[in-house]
XYZ file of C-alpha atoms in Angstrom:
756
model
C 38.702 -31.406 33.735
C 42.671 -30.357 33.950
C 43.232 -33.659 35.291
C 41.215 -35.414 32.666
C 43.424 -33.370 29.908
C 46.308 -33.985 31.778
C 45.868 -37.699 31.721
C 45.242 -37.002 28.309
C 48.602 -35.297 27.798
C 50.874 -37.957 28.915
C 48.905 -40.876 27.531
C 49.442 -39.044 24.274
C 53.241 -38.531 25.502
C 53.149 -42.692 26.028
C 52.111 -43.366 23.166
C 54.109 -41.269 21.287
C 57.246 -42.795 23.078
C 55.703 -45.979 22.258
C 55.886 -45.200 18.744
C 59.348 -44.120 18.075
C 60.236 -47.830 19.557
C 58.439 -49.397 17.381
C 61.180 -49.235 14.940
C 62.813 -51.405 17.127
C 60.036 -53.456 17.980
C 57.944 -53.917 15.224
C 59.935 -54.653 12.069
C 58.325 -57.275 10.356
C 57.803 -55.489 7.308
C 61.232 -55.871 7.233
C 61.007 -59.730 6.880
C 62.577 -60.739 3.773
C 60.638 -63.947 3.774
C 57.358 -62.124 3.039
C 55.877 -61.122 -0.330
C 56.176 -57.619 -1.326
C 52.662 -56.843 -0.750
C 52.795 -58.253 2.595
C 55.808 -55.935 3.241
C 54.007 -52.751 2.296
C 50.724 -53.906 4.245
C 52.768 -54.240 7.942
C 54.427 -51.050 7.160
C 51.500 -48.504 5.907
C 49.344 -48.783 9.159
C 52.856 -47.559 11.008
C 53.057 -44.620 9.255
C 52.050 -41.058 10.329
C 49.464 -39.002 8.405
C 52.816 -36.921 8.016
C 55.353 -39.904 7.139
C 52.625 -41.061 4.797
C 52.311 -37.695 2.642
C 56.321 -37.645 2.984
C 56.310 -41.141 0.768
C 54.535 -39.170 -1.692
C 57.092 -36.363 -3.187
C 60.487 -35.829 -4.024
C 62.303 -32.479 -3.987
C 65.226 -32.135 -5.911
C 69.107 -32.103 -4.598
C 69.606 -28.101 -5.787
C 67.711 -27.306 -2.528
C 70.744 -27.966 0.108
C 71.646 -31.478 -0.837
C 75.355 -30.857 -1.348
C 79.148 -31.903 -0.588
C 81.211 -29.731 1.504
C 85.152 -29.775 0.382
C 85.691 -33.032 1.676
C 83.373 -34.607 -0.503
C 80.991 -35.501 2.859
C 77.282 -35.086 3.191
C 75.833 -31.086 3.866
C 72.423 -31.366 4.603
C 70.453 -27.544 4.447
C 68.477 -27.053 7.559
C 65.529 -27.383 5.399
C 66.748 -30.856 4.165
C 67.027 -32.245 7.330
C 63.772 -30.886 8.204
C 62.076 -32.976 5.272
C 64.105 -36.166 5.886
C 62.978 -36.405 9.575
C 59.814 -38.180 8.256
C 61.801 -39.514 5.200
C 60.835 -38.987 1.269
C 59.542 -40.920 -1.595
C 62.840 -39.446 -3.325
C 65.684 -37.086 -3.847
C 65.702 -35.229 -7.907
C 69.754 -35.923 -9.010
C 71.723 -35.837 -6.103
C 75.475 -36.131 -6.831
C 74.495 -35.519 -10.353
C 77.915 -33.200 -10.914
C 80.112 -35.819 -8.897
C 82.374 -38.753 -11.177
C 80.839 -41.979 -10.192
C 82.618 -43.183 -8.129
C 82.340 -40.140 -5.636
C 78.623 -39.916 -6.244
C 78.615 -43.562 -5.074
C 80.180 -42.656 -2.120
C 77.787 -39.230 -1.507
C 74.783 -41.204 -1.896
C 75.591 -43.770 -0.036
C 75.666 -41.130 3.153
C 72.664 -39.492 2.467
C 71.014 -42.835 1.830
C 72.748 -44.159 5.121
C 71.221 -40.463 6.885
C 67.712 -40.759 5.488
C 67.174 -44.007 6.507
C 68.624 -43.636 10.134
C 66.431 -40.381 10.678
C 63.052 -41.337 10.476
C 61.364 -43.889 12.482
C 61.157 -46.750 9.983
C 64.192 -46.776 8.591
C 62.494 -45.888 5.524
C 65.642 -45.612 2.325
C 64.971 -42.750 -0.386
C 64.655 -43.220 -4.252
C 67.457 -41.183 -6.415
C 66.479 -40.466 -9.841
C 68.356 -39.312 -12.596
C 67.497 -39.093 -16.167
C 68.662 -40.470 -19.629
C 68.709 -38.575 -22.767
C 72.206 -38.930 -24.023
C 73.143 -41.956 -21.104
C 72.872 -41.639 -17.707
C 72.538 -37.392 -17.358
C 75.469 -37.275 -14.642
C 78.693 -36.305 -14.983
C 81.173 -39.616 -16.065
C 78.433 -41.713 -17.427
C 79.159 -43.236 -20.867
C 77.704 -40.618 -23.284
C 75.462 -42.239 -25.556
C 73.748 -40.529 -28.688
C 69.956 -39.057 -28.063
C 67.259 -41.696 -28.088
C 65.769 -39.907 -31.832
C 69.216 -40.946 -32.861
C 69.330 -44.185 -31.984
C 65.804 -44.900 -33.402
C 67.191 -44.213 -36.599
C 69.183 -47.379 -36.155
C 65.906 -49.355 -36.843
C 67.615 -52.051 -34.092
C 65.839 -52.563 -30.934
C 68.393 -54.915 -30.001
C 70.843 -52.342 -29.918
C 68.427 -50.355 -27.782
C 68.137 -52.587 -25.290
C 71.761 -52.817 -24.953
C 72.520 -48.832 -24.529
C 69.274 -49.023 -21.392
C 70.952 -52.032 -19.983
C 74.445 -49.971 -19.767
C 72.165 -47.093 -18.661
C 70.438 -48.970 -16.130
C 73.171 -50.838 -14.728
C 75.505 -47.451 -14.597
C 72.622 -45.641 -13.358
C 72.606 -48.451 -10.272
C 76.383 -47.981 -9.412
C 76.090 -44.182 -9.014
C 73.442 -44.762 -6.547
C 70.421 -43.986 -8.413
C 67.065 -46.092 -8.383
C 64.903 -44.717 -10.658
C 64.866 -42.538 -14.248
C 61.595 -40.489 -15.444
C 62.417 -41.601 -19.108
C 62.378 -43.018 -21.602
C 60.233 -40.906 -23.642
C 57.172 -42.885 -24.822
C 55.337 -40.385 -27.033
C 55.164 -39.375 -30.931
C 57.326 -36.600 -32.012
C 55.719 -34.417 -35.257
C 56.317 -31.255 -35.020
C 60.286 -29.740 -35.016
C 59.375 -26.760 -33.941
C 59.057 -28.697 -30.963
C 62.342 -28.429 -28.487
C 62.610 -31.823 -27.132
C 62.116 -33.545 -29.934
C 65.151 -35.817 -29.754
C 64.392 -36.929 -26.378
C 61.908 -39.287 -28.058
C 62.246 -41.769 -30.667
C 60.026 -40.407 -33.876
C 56.952 -40.015 -35.665
C 55.832 -43.580 -36.007
C 53.809 -45.778 -33.277
C 55.656 -48.790 -34.059
C 58.883 -48.151 -33.963
C 58.186 -45.822 -30.718
C 56.764 -49.090 -29.541
C 59.366 -51.252 -30.473
C 61.896 -48.815 -28.956
C 60.575 -47.914 -25.684
C 59.544 -51.584 -24.955
C 63.749 -52.295 -25.172
C 64.840 -49.531 -23.666
C 62.313 -50.009 -20.785
C 63.343 -53.788 -20.218
C 67.117 -52.876 -21.002
C 67.126 -49.826 -18.073
C 65.710 -52.617 -15.511
C 67.551 -55.001 -16.439
C 64.473 -57.101 -17.612
C 62.937 -56.633 -14.582
C 65.369 -58.843 -12.988
C 67.795 -56.473 -11.875
C 65.826 -54.164 -10.253
C 65.353 -56.590 -7.200
C 69.076 -57.777 -7.606
C 70.371 -54.272 -7.359
C 71.998 -54.110 -10.660
C 69.527 -51.642 -13.037
C 66.858 -49.244 -12.571
C 62.902 -48.728 -12.668
C 62.442 -46.824 -15.534
C 59.050 -43.965 -16.010
C 57.729 -43.539 -19.558
C 56.650 -40.184 -20.112
C 54.733 -38.257 -20.810
C 51.423 -39.362 -20.623
C 50.112 -38.458 -22.969
C 50.626 -36.444 -25.735
C 53.041 -34.210 -24.982
C 54.493 -34.047 -28.064
C 51.710 -32.932 -29.706
C 51.547 -29.896 -28.642
C 49.772 -26.822 -30.670
C 52.816 -25.225 -32.307
C 54.823 -27.035 -31.229
C 55.217 -24.392 -28.171
C 55.894 -26.240 -24.629
C 52.543 -25.971 -22.700
C 50.346 -25.243 -25.094
C 46.951 -26.825 -25.325
C 46.904 -30.271 -26.973
C 44.035 -31.509 -29.675
C 43.832 -35.186 -30.239
C 41.030 -36.696 -31.948
C 40.276 -39.324 -29.604
C 40.709 -41.926 -31.945
C 44.518 -40.834 -32.859
C 45.042 -40.815 -29.122
C 43.387 -44.691 -28.934
C 45.172 -45.921 -32.153
C 48.452 -43.821 -32.531
C 49.923 -42.444 -29.012
C 48.545 -45.061 -26.381
C 50.301 -47.934 -27.640
C 53.541 -47.649 -26.889
C 52.474 -46.613 -23.278
C 50.416 -49.884 -23.953
C 53.448 -51.934 -24.321
C 55.250 -49.661 -21.935
C 52.908 -51.358 -18.898
C 51.697 -54.385 -20.884
C 55.426 -55.891 -22.025
C 57.731 -53.648 -20.315
C 56.525 -54.017 -17.406
C 57.396 -49.953 -16.461
C 57.634 -49.412 -12.539
C 56.421 -45.652 -13.476
C 54.865 -43.370 -15.662
C 55.305 -39.585 -15.241
C 51.840 -37.556 -16.588
C 52.302 -34.807 -19.676
C 52.598 -31.251 -18.737
C 49.666 -30.491 -20.777
C 45.919 -31.519 -21.821
C 43.662 -33.724 -23.507
C 41.132 -32.223 -25.654
C 40.201 -29.467 -22.743
C 40.817 -32.172 -19.666
C 44.456 -31.821 -18.016
C 46.396 -34.665 -17.792
C 47.104 -34.118 -14.013
C 43.599 -34.198 -12.843
C 42.454 -36.707 -15.797
C 40.923 -39.656 -14.233
C 39.930 -41.058 -16.723
C 43.193 -41.502 -18.083
C 45.493 -42.085 -14.977
C 43.084 -44.251 -13.706
C 40.723 -45.595 -16.082
C 43.345 -46.277 -18.966
C 46.433 -46.877 -17.238
C 45.366 -49.128 -14.140
C 41.614 -50.179 -15.042
C 42.392 -51.232 -18.434
C 46.200 -51.819 -19.039
C 46.579 -53.083 -15.190
C 49.495 -50.533 -14.530
C 50.443 -51.360 -10.615
C 53.084 -48.974 -10.539
C 53.433 -45.762 -9.528
C 52.645 -42.130 -11.244
C 54.207 -39.157 -10.863
C 53.992 -35.759 -11.449
C 55.810 -33.415 -13.777
C 57.746 -30.969 -12.157
C 55.190 -28.514 -10.168
C 52.270 -29.796 -12.398
C 49.645 -30.708 -9.768
C 49.362 -27.264 -8.788
C 49.826 -25.497 -11.589
C 46.255 -27.318 -12.306
C 45.084 -24.054 -10.074
C 47.830 -20.728 -11.171
C 48.399 -22.168 -14.356
C 45.619 -24.472 -16.340
C 42.900 -22.925 -14.227
C 41.200 -25.819 -13.763
C 41.497 -25.551 -9.817
C 39.952 -23.307 -7.157
C 42.144 -23.085 -5.234
C 45.329 -25.370 -4.701
C 43.939 -27.413 -1.811
C 41.373 -28.346 -4.673
C 44.684 -29.327 -7.432
C 45.901 -31.617 -4.392
C 42.487 -33.131 -3.913
C 42.380 -33.174 -8.394
C 45.943 -34.714 -8.615
C 45.305 -36.991 -5.790
C 41.554 -38.142 -6.993
C 42.922 -38.794 -10.932
C 45.812 -41.228 -9.651
C 49.233 -39.157 -9.254
C 51.533 -40.806 -6.452
C 53.936 -39.099 -6.170
C 54.385 -34.660 -6.606
C 57.383 -33.902 -8.108
C 58.621 -30.588 -6.626
C 56.494 -28.731 -5.101
C 55.382 -27.087 -2.277
C 52.049 -26.015 -2.952
C 49.830 -29.133 -3.677
C 50.694 -32.107 -1.531
C 51.819 -30.653 1.248
C 48.338 -29.154 2.402
C 47.313 -32.902 2.508
C 47.257 -33.453 5.911
C 45.139 -30.469 6.575
C 42.986 -31.589 4.011
C 42.851 -34.853 5.945
C 41.699 -33.092 9.020
C 38.502 -31.497 7.141
C 38.234 -34.460 5.155
C 39.514 -37.685 6.395
C 37.967 -39.463 3.256
C 41.339 -38.213 1.446
C 43.557 -40.537 3.697
C 42.263 -43.712 1.621
C 43.036 -41.686 -1.489
C 46.619 -41.280 0.268
C 47.166 -44.262 1.559
C 46.216 -45.859 -2.272
C 49.352 -44.139 -3.096
C 51.762 -44.233 -0.512
C 51.323 -48.566 -0.976
C 52.357 -47.963 -4.704
C 55.118 -45.831 -3.547
C 56.846 -48.634 -0.555
C 56.011 -51.068 -3.303
C 58.167 -49.819 -5.673
C 61.014 -49.321 -3.200
C 60.647 -53.269 -1.811
C 60.810 -54.078 -5.719
C 64.233 -52.795 -5.894
C 65.846 -54.295 -3.124
C 65.792 -50.814 -0.999
C 65.141 -52.314 2.475
C 67.409 -55.019 2.084
C 70.246 -53.662 0.140
C 70.406 -49.656 0.147
C 73.993 -49.324 -0.561
C 76.716 -49.383 -3.003
C 79.401 -51.798 -3.500
C 82.585 -49.115 -4.599
C 84.292 -51.565 -5.752
C 81.599 -52.574 -8.537
C 81.319 -48.578 -9.621
C 85.241 -48.083 -10.454
C 84.605 -51.928 -12.705
C 81.904 -50.854 -14.433
C 80.838 -47.553 -14.964
C 82.388 -46.486 -18.429
C 83.564 -50.194 -19.499
C 85.350 -50.468 -22.416
C 82.737 -52.306 -23.694
C 80.424 -49.581 -23.126
C 82.296 -47.385 -24.547
C 82.798 -49.781 -27.541
C 79.129 -49.669 -27.958
C 78.466 -46.543 -28.012
C 80.135 -46.082 -31.356
C 78.546 -49.115 -32.653
C 75.382 -46.717 -31.886
C 76.846 -44.260 -33.955
C 77.784 -46.397 -37.264
C 74.691 -48.126 -37.602
C 72.297 -44.806 -36.142
C 73.852 -42.707 -38.719
C 71.768 -42.206 -42.183
C 73.652 -41.281 -45.584
C 70.714 -39.160 -46.995
C 72.842 -37.670 -50.549
C 75.473 -38.904 -52.113
C 76.387 -37.532 -56.086
C 78.502 -38.965 -58.390
C 79.574 -41.712 -55.304
C 81.417 -38.769 -53.685
C 81.557 -41.338 -50.677
C 83.012 -42.985 -49.146
C 86.539 -40.900 -49.385
C 89.728 -42.979 -50.017
C 92.783 -42.415 -47.235
C 94.956 -44.099 -49.606
C 95.079 -41.117 -51.324
C 96.924 -38.146 -50.789
C 94.350 -35.308 -50.373
C 93.607 -32.389 -47.958
C 90.535 -32.023 -46.513
C 88.465 -29.001 -44.864
C 86.569 -29.744 -41.517
C 84.345 -26.271 -41.099
C 81.430 -24.749 -40.205
C 79.896 -24.045 -37.014
C 79.087 -27.536 -35.351
C 83.097 -28.626 -35.755
C 84.308 -29.301 -32.198
C 87.293 -29.047 -30.460
C 87.795 -32.803 -31.141
C 87.053 -32.911 -34.516
C 90.268 -32.740 -36.216
C 92.090 -35.061 -33.891
C 89.010 -37.931 -34.205
C 89.218 -37.681 -38.059
C 92.926 -37.582 -38.132
C 92.871 -41.148 -36.069
C 90.768 -42.294 -38.959
C 91.959 -41.066 -41.654
C 95.688 -41.691 -41.610
C 99.017 -40.374 -42.371
C 97.903 -40.007 -46.114
C 95.023 -37.334 -45.513
C 95.878 -33.831 -44.023
C 93.080 -31.741 -42.336
C 92.801 -28.208 -42.086
C 89.818 -27.638 -38.910
C 87.425 -23.753 -39.280
C 84.371 -23.960 -36.413
C 84.138 -19.932 -37.953
C 81.230 -18.669 -35.856
C 78.871 -19.560 -33.385
C 74.752 -19.830 -33.861
C 73.867 -18.138 -31.056
C 75.340 -16.920 -28.061
C 74.539 -19.491 -25.821
C 72.945 -17.726 -23.260
C 71.072 -21.221 -21.343
C 67.597 -19.358 -20.789
C 66.832 -17.626 -24.216
C 70.064 -17.815 -26.533
C 69.772 -14.948 -29.111
C 70.984 -15.660 -32.569
C 74.706 -14.103 -33.702
C 75.054 -11.368 -36.507
C 76.352 -12.467 -39.798
C 80.615 -12.395 -39.904
C 81.612 -11.904 -43.487
C 85.379 -12.223 -41.844
C 84.786 -15.941 -40.532
C 82.776 -16.960 -43.408
C 85.328 -15.831 -45.706
C 88.241 -17.287 -43.405
C 86.138 -20.731 -43.918
C 85.821 -20.044 -48.097
C 89.926 -19.407 -48.103
C 90.935 -22.532 -46.834
C 88.175 -24.493 -48.660
C 90.328 -23.599 -51.979
C 92.944 -25.060 -50.573
C 91.706 -28.288 -49.558
C 90.377 -30.287 -52.326
C 87.337 -31.654 -50.718
C 85.081 -29.624 -47.622
C 83.117 -31.166 -45.416
C 80.854 -29.076 -43.780
C 79.546 -29.345 -39.681
C 76.146 -27.706 -40.055
C 72.160 -28.071 -38.472
C 71.603 -27.140 -34.857
C 72.885 -27.612 -31.342
C 72.025 -27.840 -27.772
C 70.843 -23.810 -27.943
C 68.704 -23.972 -31.422
C 66.127 -27.255 -29.761
C 66.295 -27.794 -26.282
C 63.012 -27.882 -23.593
C 61.306 -24.564 -22.824
C 61.119 -24.162 -19.592
C 57.840 -22.781 -17.948
C 60.120 -19.571 -17.038
C 61.816 -17.172 -19.389
C 63.594 -20.351 -21.062
C 62.663 -20.952 -24.563
C 63.799 -23.900 -26.802
C 60.947 -23.902 -29.223
C 61.112 -22.891 -32.787
C 58.241 -20.759 -34.966
C 60.764 -21.865 -38.319
C 63.238 -25.057 -38.812
C 65.582 -23.512 -41.295
C 69.021 -23.912 -40.339
C 69.934 -20.908 -38.455
C 72.567 -18.068 -39.147
C 75.100 -18.134 -41.994
C 74.622 -21.706 -42.693
C 73.178 -21.284 -45.785
C 75.474 -18.879 -47.255
C 78.215 -20.798 -46.472
C 77.512 -23.770 -48.206
C 76.576 -22.217 -51.631
C 79.732 -20.009 -51.291
C 82.045 -23.239 -51.013
C 80.433 -24.909 -53.426
C 81.001 -21.951 -56.101
C 84.367 -23.385 -56.091
C 83.586 -26.500 -57.912
C 84.885 -28.296 -55.421
C 83.399 -31.897 -53.245
C 81.365 -30.630 -50.788
C 79.973 -33.358 -48.006
C 77.551 -32.151 -45.123
C 77.785 -33.873 -41.590
C 74.249 -32.650 -40.589
C 73.900 -32.568 -37.041
C 70.829 -31.449 -35.167
C 68.456 -31.997 -32.248
C 65.526 -31.192 -34.566
C 63.903 -32.023 -38.406
C 65.575 -29.280 -40.317
C 63.836 -28.059 -43.838
C 67.708 -28.392 -45.326
C 66.601 -27.333 -48.747
C 69.916 -25.542 -49.856
C 71.939 -27.947 -48.282
C 70.675 -30.637 -50.221
C 70.519 -28.482 -53.442
C 74.390 -27.716 -53.142
C 76.118 -30.594 -51.325
C 77.213 -33.141 -52.961
C 76.804 -36.204 -50.217
C 74.842 -35.578 -46.679
C 75.360 -37.764 -44.104
C 73.049 -37.207 -41.239
C 74.153 -37.794 -37.953
C 71.571 -36.470 -35.666
C 72.866 -36.442 -32.039
C 75.901 -39.298 -31.687
C 77.388 -40.461 -28.311
C 81.116 -38.404 -27.602
C 82.590 -40.554 -30.180
C 80.791 -38.968 -32.771
C 82.918 -37.716 -34.949
C 85.523 -40.794 -35.042
C 82.206 -42.662 -36.319
C 81.071 -40.557 -38.682
C 84.858 -40.117 -40.006
C 84.817 -44.085 -40.044
C 81.336 -43.896 -42.167
C 83.262 -40.867 -45.093
C 86.588 -43.383 -45.204
C 84.499 -46.601 -45.416
C 85.177 -48.420 -43.006
C 81.755 -48.743 -42.324
C 78.649 -48.350 -44.869
C 75.843 -46.574 -43.568
C 72.903 -48.190 -42.474
C 70.691 -45.446 -40.933
C 66.629 -44.938 -41.592
C 64.682 -41.521 -40.816
C 63.025 -41.665 -38.229
C 60.850 -38.883 -38.857
C 59.925 -37.511 -41.807
C 62.138 -34.313 -44.064
C 59.543 -31.864 -45.052
C 60.426 -28.617 -47.154
C 58.589 -26.449 -44.979
C 57.234 -26.070 -41.639
C 54.108 -24.419 -43.925
C 53.365 -28.463 -44.436
C 53.004 -29.745 -41.107
C 51.675 -31.486 -39.546
C 53.578 -34.136 -42.141
C 53.888 -37.333 -41.022
C 54.008 -40.701 -43.501
C 51.358 -42.284 -41.621
C 48.490 -39.137 -42.270
C 45.008 -39.827 -43.864
C 45.624 -40.621 -47.959
C 43.037 -37.469 -47.988
C 45.840 -35.281 -46.855
C 48.255 -35.738 -49.976
C 45.617 -34.463 -52.388
C 46.562 -31.476 -52.982
C 49.822 -30.284 -52.700
C 50.706 -26.140 -52.558
C 51.161 -23.459 -54.683
C 55.221 -22.718 -55.281
C 55.973 -25.838 -53.330
C 56.785 -29.162 -54.527
C 54.824 -31.960 -53.542
C 55.873 -34.603 -50.514
C 58.404 -34.734 -48.174
C 62.286 -33.353 -48.943
C 63.016 -37.146 -47.743
C 60.810 -39.885 -46.542
C 59.981 -41.706 -42.825
C 62.683 -44.563 -43.445
C 64.882 -43.365 -45.909
C 68.377 -43.959 -45.981
C 71.612 -44.743 -48.600
C 73.846 -47.124 -48.677
C 77.229 -47.226 -50.282
C 75.507 -50.873 -51.910
C 73.107 -51.389 -53.607
C 70.031 -53.766 -52.572
C 67.517 -55.140 -54.877
C 64.352 -56.862 -53.892
C 62.517 -59.246 -55.739
C 60.053 -62.454 -55.731
C 57.670 -60.866 -52.910
C 55.282 -64.011 -51.908
C 52.357 -64.239 -49.613
C 51.599 -67.351 -47.975
C 47.706 -66.404 -48.883
C 45.734 -64.507 -50.264
C 43.092 -64.722 -47.912
C 42.829 -64.706 -44.191
C 40.277 -64.486 -41.177
C 40.372 -63.384 -37.652
C 41.709 -66.504 -36.424
C 44.783 -66.558 -38.469
C 47.405 -65.778 -39.605
C 49.162 -65.038 -43.084
C 53.333 -64.255 -44.178
C 54.708 -62.024 -46.312
C 57.980 -62.551 -47.727
C 60.645 -60.560 -50.222
C 64.261 -61.355 -51.213
C 67.265 -58.953 -50.756
C 70.583 -58.942 -52.366
C 73.327 -57.170 -51.984
C 74.312 -56.207 -55.735
C 77.000 -53.706 -54.412
C 80.625 -54.316 -54.114
C 80.555 -53.662 -50.099
C 79.287 -55.809 -47.107
C 76.156 -53.693 -45.992
C 73.439 -53.510 -43.561
C 70.260 -52.803 -44.427
C 66.681 -52.125 -42.710
C 63.588 -54.240 -44.282
C 60.366 -52.525 -43.985
C 56.914 -53.816 -43.579
C 54.247 -51.487 -44.277
C 49.525 -52.202 -44.770
C 47.212 -50.157 -45.506
C 43.950 -50.498 -45.200
C 42.440 -50.026 -48.698
C 38.314 -49.093 -47.346
C 37.617 -48.163 -44.102
C 34.628 -47.588 -42.157
C 36.748 -44.177 -40.981
C 39.394 -42.828 -42.879
C 42.016 -44.444 -42.764
C 46.180 -43.722 -42.372
C 47.907 -43.835 -46.060
C 50.355 -46.416 -44.729
C 51.607 -47.942 -41.135
C 54.509 -49.638 -40.347
C 53.913 -52.786 -39.296
C 56.889 -55.251 -39.270
C 61.204 -54.023 -39.740
C 64.385 -56.259 -39.988
C 67.904 -55.394 -40.003
C 69.626 -57.653 -42.390
C 73.378 -57.613 -43.770
C 74.513 -58.823 -46.238
C 78.067 -59.703 -48.003
C 78.232 -59.311 -52.241
C 76.334 -61.261 -53.967
C 74.572 -62.828 -51.347
C 70.430 -63.144 -51.059
C 68.415 -63.381 -48.170
C 64.755 -63.866 -47.924
C 62.540 -62.030 -44.888
C 59.880 -62.637 -43.803
C 56.636 -61.025 -41.364
C 53.898 -62.482 -40.182
C 50.594 -60.673 -40.255
C 48.574 -60.824 -37.047
C 44.551 -59.622 -37.040
C 45.772 -57.430 -34.310
C 48.197 -55.502 -36.941
C 44.705 -54.663 -38.629
C 42.844 -53.799 -35.617
C 41.839 -50.336 -35.208
C 38.991 -47.946 -33.365
C 36.272 -47.592 -36.132
C 32.560 -45.851 -35.978
C 31.508 -46.970 -32.279
C 34.638 -45.784 -30.724
C 35.298 -49.705 -30.269
C 38.366 -51.588 -31.495
C 37.663 -53.011 -34.711
C 38.842 -56.262 -37.538
C 36.990 -54.875 -40.635
C 36.542 -57.239 -43.235
C 37.963 -56.471 -46.903
C 41.021 -55.459 -48.977
C 44.474 -54.796 -47.964
C 47.981 -53.706 -49.200
C 51.294 -54.944 -48.003
C 54.672 -52.864 -49.327
C 57.887 -54.144 -47.883
C 61.349 -51.865 -49.537
C 63.703 -49.499 -48.107
C 61.415 -46.995 -47.481
C 57.583 -45.422 -46.846
C 57.817 -44.726 -50.529
C 60.234 -47.263 -51.899
C 59.387 -51.085 -51.555
C 57.495 -53.662 -53.547
C 53.725 -54.702 -52.872
C 51.080 -57.576 -52.936
C 47.766 -57.305 -51.574
C 45.297 -59.964 -49.452
C 41.515 -60.293 -48.531
C 40.653 -60.403 -44.192
C 37.403 -62.041 -44.501
C 34.658 -62.322 -42.039
């Protein structure tokens, strides 16, 4: 027995030694002439079980990936031990470094990873993008909801092309963005991460964002762009009460017809490399343990071939938070069977997989399925053949002048003119005038940026006055009313000809509510603090009051809307936001943004989006004016646009035909301006209750004074399909109304009939 045992140990040692040398002798997976599938299948069998599981885990760089005083790589013992087996990826390495330093650092980190796992498997370095690359020294663009206000998908594509390129240049490979979910509840602190309330608008923006960040897919293998991870699948923005981590109740019909399409387009049209699952549940089924969602819909129906990553620690939370798993191991099994390929951050879920395989060898088949998807992604990105960044490229490519100009262009197309009584705007900068820049959203650069635009005739004074909160990161608290600050601003307004008030909210009044004690959602949506009081007192002076509204969630701005002479809704612009706002105020450019969300009068109206069912509009509320404060798609201009001659190519349509509808738009004003022409369709009678109207097309055009243009839209059968009585997509014969206009409530209309 002892001799046999010794022989076994010796033979095992020989096998282990042989495995160590396979890195040198069996490099067929490194043959770039093979297909990606062939390379994956050549590499996968070589991996030990522990090495496979390592390819299913991502950890955050904050556990011990840092630079020493000289900028060189410094790893904790914990990280060194992890990397011996390889790793799927690391989140945010070098995020606080300038781009060149980050590229050097990430080259060093990747080199360590490749040289210290048996098969030289590179890691994915992962970032996010809300205002451009979420890392120091990158071009700072407006947030997604801001750019959605541009109604310009091509512009969004160019923005995300820069994001993808700047991220790759600092050594990143994947991006946990964009947000493909709809946001319809302004209580939700993460509202500005998405593209708005509408399915069609969100779909167009998401497709263009993904194509941009991935370099139209071609940029992945060339090493110029990164892969997208569309999130959060699905319905994450529909949490009850707008409260992060709350339950999600969506009717199956709404899920299919309204929530799914942006994700489906992300997969089929944009070829997103990744999908992130939602924190929440869908009608009681936790998304991270939902095989019907993550495999049945995503893969079997839509043909998704990329990887699915968990949201932070969410597989383990199936056990200790969602309470749908009996144990941590059960949670890991549920996530694996559902189709989660990568476990983000956790040490208490997929870390258990090697032990689970010992008890149930069949589990390894599911592990192999996931590892194939991860390895495939790394081959698509070209990391086995070209894992490092050329530092000279970084110096030329990050924050290029063209990127900075693009940030300004995006601002100018995204700013929305909500109100302009008595043509308060634009202000003539050739007249001698004194302007007070006042309010809690004034920044240290606001006056300088306004001065750079206005020139010498216009004089400015600026005063922030007060902060909205104590600006504590976790759970900020509102500050007490500051009488001295208010009085100081009122006195400055008295001595000025015009006051521009910077009001709304900031990154502390609307943010992600993390799992711990951090808060970011709100129960009310009025502007916080003494902002309403401030505008009332300054308006009482009898001088023009302009409001620049900065915010990351929709606000019920009833007082502001009533008192202000003009309102510019800027959401959250780029690093040049105040400069761009000044250009609009002084008339260098006419505003052309449109609301990507409905602005309610009160939180009590929620849910409240333009495409609700027609029956939702039957009754209003006691003591509240009916309708929204501002409707979806709304936005004024310094010019005027006349819509006329709406025409339809045929009053009848069949399931095998298309029709065309057109309208003529004329610029009847005195300045060159852009207009967003919007097409909505209403199904007059349906077998199930139908939306009041749905956006089905839009086009942004530019017209000189007196110029006219005819804009045409195709209406296809696919536009008219919906989920019918039997929960199957149907195309129902009947009457349809077509509306083309400047917003969801201001349009010309015609009709057609769909025949059998």
